Amino acid sequence: MMLNREVYSMEKDKLVYDLSHPRDAKNVSVTAPEGGGIIKRGQVIDYKDSKYAIHASGGVAAAIIAEDTPYEDGDTEITAAVYISGTFRKSACISGIELETSDIENLRSKGIYLK
């Protein structure tokens, strides 16, 4: 009877699209937004002026946050795991502004494909 019990459950990942391109990640230092909170998994990150920050108008999309990353009020920089390559769902990516064609092409040039 114990052998028939469910050991774990799997949920479909909404961010990862498929494994057609290898997925890779690394830790980077991200400029923290004002106030405390959480940078959500799927948030698009810019790389501009040698710094990573939340995607904004005029930024250069470079990575996607790999896991929810909490930060405190007063934090100026936090370490976050980011995806630097792979295939992801565009609809699951988070951005304060709409991703433009140039953003998608910047990500593609870095090995991040949005579908």
PDB file of C-alpha atoms in Angstrom:
ATOM      1  CA  MET A   1       0.000   0.000   0.000  1.00  0.00           C
ATOM      2  CA  MET A   2       2.874   2.407   0.714  1.00  0.00           C
ATOM      3  CA  LEU A   3       4.221   1.844  -2.792  1.00  0.00           C
ATOM      4  CA  ASN A   4       1.054   3.303  -4.324  1.00  0.00           C
ATOM      5  CA  ARG A   5       1.290   6.663  -2.552  1.00  0.00           C
ATOM      6  CA  GLU A   6       2.195   9.740  -4.533  1.00  0.00           C
ATOM      7  CA  VAL A   7       5.748  10.776  -3.680  1.00  0.00           C
ATOM      8  CA  TYR A   8       5.839  14.143  -5.426  1.00  0.00           C
ATOM      9  CA  SER A   9       3.989  16.155  -8.016  1.00  0.00           C
ATOM     10  CA  MET A  10       5.322  17.998 -11.030  1.00  0.00           C
ATOM     11  CA  GLU A  11       4.003  21.278 -12.304  1.00  0.00           C
ATOM     12  CA  LYS A  12       4.563  22.523 -15.827  1.00  0.00           C
ATOM     13  CA  ASP A  13       7.087  25.347 -15.962  1.00  0.00           C
ATOM     14  CA  LYS A  14       5.397  28.387 -17.487  1.00  0.00           C
ATOM     15  CA  LEU A  15       8.632  30.304 -18.184  1.00  0.00           C
ATOM     16  CA  VAL A  16      10.730  27.646 -19.931  1.00  0.00           C
ATOM     17  CA  TYR A  17       9.369  26.943 -23.420  1.00  0.00           C
ATOM     18  CA  ASP A  18      11.400  23.878 -24.403  1.00  0.00           C
ATOM     19  CA  LEU A  19      14.919  22.470 -24.447  1.00  0.00           C
ATOM     20  CA  SER A  20      15.739  23.225 -28.088  1.00  0.00           C
ATOM     21  CA  HIS A  21      18.529  25.578 -26.937  1.00  0.00           C
ATOM     22  CA  PRO A  22      20.737  24.859 -23.916  1.00  0.00           C
ATOM     23  CA  ARG A  23      19.721  26.713 -20.785  1.00  0.00           C
ATOM     24  CA  ASP A  24      22.506  28.359 -18.770  1.00  0.00           C
ATOM     25  CA  ALA A  25      22.482  30.656 -15.753  1.00  0.00           C
ATOM     26  CA  LYS A  26      24.838  32.681 -13.623  1.00  0.00           C
ATOM     27  CA  ASN A  27      24.715  35.026 -10.632  1.00  0.00           C
ATOM     28  CA  VAL A  28      24.912  38.761 -11.287  1.00  0.00           C
ATOM     29  CA  SER A  29      24.699  41.891  -9.185  1.00  0.00           C
ATOM     30  CA  VAL A  30      21.448  43.738  -9.997  1.00  0.00           C
ATOM     31  CA  THR A  31      20.649  47.328  -9.033  1.00  0.00           C
ATOM     32  CA  ALA A  32      17.730  47.025  -6.601  1.00  0.00           C
ATOM     33  CA  PRO A  33      14.567  49.052  -7.232  1.00  0.00           C
ATOM     34  CA  GLU A  34      13.444  51.528  -4.551  1.00  0.00           C
ATOM     35  CA  GLY A  35      11.827  50.001  -1.457  1.00  0.00           C
ATOM     36  CA  GLY A  36      11.816  46.348  -0.467  1.00  0.00           C
ATOM     37  CA  GLY A  37      10.152  43.573  -2.394  1.00  0.00           C
ATOM     38  CA  ILE A  38      10.777  40.648  -4.697  1.00  0.00           C
ATOM     39  CA  ILE A  39      12.183  40.587  -8.197  1.00  0.00           C
ATOM     40  CA  LYS A  40       9.999  37.894  -9.749  1.00  0.00           C
ATOM     41  CA  ARG A  41      11.167  34.929 -11.789  1.00  0.00           C
ATOM     42  CA  GLY A  42      10.842  35.849 -15.468  1.00  0.00           C
ATOM     43  CA  GLN A  43      11.733  39.541 -15.011  1.00  0.00           C
ATOM     44  CA  VAL A  44      13.743  40.839 -17.966  1.00  0.00           C
ATOM     45  CA  ILE A  45      17.042  42.431 -16.929  1.00  0.00           C
ATOM     46  CA  ASP A  46      19.013  45.135 -18.771  1.00  0.00           C
ATOM     47  CA  TYR A  47      22.768  45.519 -19.008  1.00  0.00           C
ATOM     48  CA  LYS A  48      23.806  49.130 -19.487  1.00  0.00           C
ATOM     49  CA  ASP A  49      26.821  51.124 -18.333  1.00  0.00           C
ATOM     50  CA  SER A  50      28.409  47.961 -16.880  1.00  0.00           C
ATOM     51  CA  LYS A  51      25.425  47.367 -14.558  1.00  0.00           C
ATOM     52  CA  TYR A  52      22.425  45.030 -14.508  1.00  0.00           C
ATOM     53  CA  ALA A  53      19.026  46.572 -13.704  1.00  0.00           C
ATOM     54  CA  ILE A  54      15.293  45.953 -14.169  1.00  0.00           C
ATOM     55  CA  HIS A  55      14.315  46.372 -17.848  1.00  0.00           C
ATOM     56  CA  ALA A  56      13.340  49.948 -18.636  1.00  0.00           C
ATOM     57  CA  SER A  57      12.891  52.146 -21.683  1.00  0.00           C
ATOM     58  CA  GLY A  58      16.246  52.707 -23.378  1.00  0.00           C
ATOM     59  CA  GLY A  59      17.816  49.689 -21.671  1.00  0.00           C
ATOM     60  CA  VAL A  60      19.500  46.783 -23.415  1.00  0.00           C
ATOM     61  CA  ALA A  61      17.724  43.515 -22.549  1.00  0.00           C
ATOM     62  CA  ALA A  62      20.362  40.967 -21.561  1.00  0.00           C
ATOM     63  CA  ALA A  63      19.021  38.290 -19.185  1.00  0.00           C
ATOM     64  CA  ILE A  64      15.977  36.858 -17.382  1.00  0.00           C
ATOM     65  CA  ILE A  65      15.687  36.384 -13.605  1.00  0.00           C
ATOM     66  CA  ALA A  66      15.806  32.633 -12.879  1.00  0.00           C
ATOM     67  CA  GLU A  67      14.184  32.605  -9.417  1.00  0.00           C
ATOM     68  CA  ASP A  68      12.257  34.961  -7.144  1.00  0.00           C
ATOM     69  CA  THR A  69      14.804  37.216  -5.452  1.00  0.00           C
ATOM     70  CA  PRO A  70      13.748  39.124  -2.330  1.00  0.00           C
ATOM     71  CA  TYR A  71      15.446  42.362  -1.294  1.00  0.00           C
ATOM     72  CA  GLU A  72      15.095  44.785   1.604  1.00  0.00           C
ATOM     73  CA  ASP A  73      14.371  48.497   1.657  1.00  0.00           C
ATOM     74  CA  GLY A  74      17.714  50.271   1.467  1.00  0.00           C
ATOM     75  CA  ASP A  75      19.457  47.572  -0.588  1.00  0.00           C
ATOM     76  CA  THR A  76      21.237  49.157  -3.528  1.00  0.00           C
ATOM     77  CA  GLU A  77      22.477  45.959  -5.166  1.00  0.00           C
ATOM     78  CA  ILE A  78      21.441  42.341  -4.815  1.00  0.00           C
ATOM     79  CA  THR A  79      22.815  39.102  -6.183  1.00  0.00           C
ATOM     80  CA  ALA A  80      20.359  37.284  -8.419  1.00  0.00           C
ATOM     81  CA  ALA A  81      20.450  34.134 -10.537  1.00  0.00           C
ATOM     82  CA  VAL A  82      19.714  34.946 -14.170  1.00  0.00           C
ATOM     83  CA  TYR A  83      19.261  32.885 -17.304  1.00  0.00           C
ATOM     84  CA  ILE A  84      21.839  33.836 -19.930  1.00  0.00           C
ATOM     85  CA  SER A  85      20.651  31.366 -22.572  1.00  0.00           C
ATOM     86  CA  GLY A  86      17.691  29.136 -23.380  1.00  0.00           C
ATOM     87  CA  THR A  87      14.204  29.201 -24.884  1.00  0.00           C
ATOM     88  CA  PHE A  88      11.443  30.945 -22.907  1.00  0.00           C
ATOM     89  CA  ARG A  89       7.782  31.940 -23.260  1.00  0.00           C
ATOM     90  CA  LYS A  90       7.431  35.610 -24.120  1.00  0.00           C
ATOM     91  CA  SER A  91       4.049  35.664 -22.359  1.00  0.00           C
ATOM     92  CA  ALA A  92       5.695  34.538 -19.080  1.00  0.00           C
ATOM     93  CA  CYS A  93       8.415  37.205 -19.177  1.00  0.00           C
ATOM     94  CA  ILE A  94       7.855  40.203 -16.919  1.00  0.00           C
ATOM     95  CA  SER A  95       8.653  43.733 -18.012  1.00  0.00           C
ATOM     96  CA  GLY A  96       7.382  47.122 -16.892  1.00  0.00           C
ATOM     97  CA  ILE A  97       7.254  48.147 -20.535  1.00  0.00           C
ATOM     98  CA  GLU A  98       6.297  46.157 -23.612  1.00  0.00           C
ATOM     99  CA  LEU A  99       9.195  44.207 -25.086  1.00  0.00           C
ATOM    100  CA  GLU A 100      10.074  45.716 -28.440  1.00  0.00           C
ATOM    101  CA  THR A 101      11.600  43.961 -31.421  1.00  0.00           C
ATOM    102  CA  SER A 102      15.009  45.425 -30.500  1.00  0.00           C
ATOM    103  CA  ASP A 103      14.724  43.896 -26.998  1.00  0.00           C
ATOM    104  CA  ILE A 104      13.870  40.487 -28.433  1.00  0.00           C
ATOM    105  CA  GLU A 105      16.769  40.732 -30.899  1.00  0.00           C
ATOM    106  CA  ASN A 106      19.184  41.768 -28.094  1.00  0.00           C
ATOM    107  CA  LEU A 107      18.135  38.714 -26.093  1.00  0.00           C
ATOM    108  CA  ARG A 108      18.430  36.487 -29.174  1.00  0.00           C
ATOM    109  CA  SER A 109      21.982  37.749 -29.841  1.00  0.00           C
ATOM    110  CA  LYS A 110      22.867  36.607 -26.310  1.00  0.00           C
ATOM    111  CA  GLY A 111      21.327  33.140 -26.776  1.00  0.00           C
ATOM    112  CA  ILE A 112      17.932  33.809 -25.184  1.00  0.00           C
ATOM    113  CA  TYR A 113      15.045  32.910 -27.488  1.00  0.00           C
ATOM    114  CA  LEU A 114      11.481  34.083 -26.776  1.00  0.00           C
ATOM    115  CA  LYS A 115       8.587  32.168 -28.311  1.00  0.00           C
TER     116      LYS A 115
END
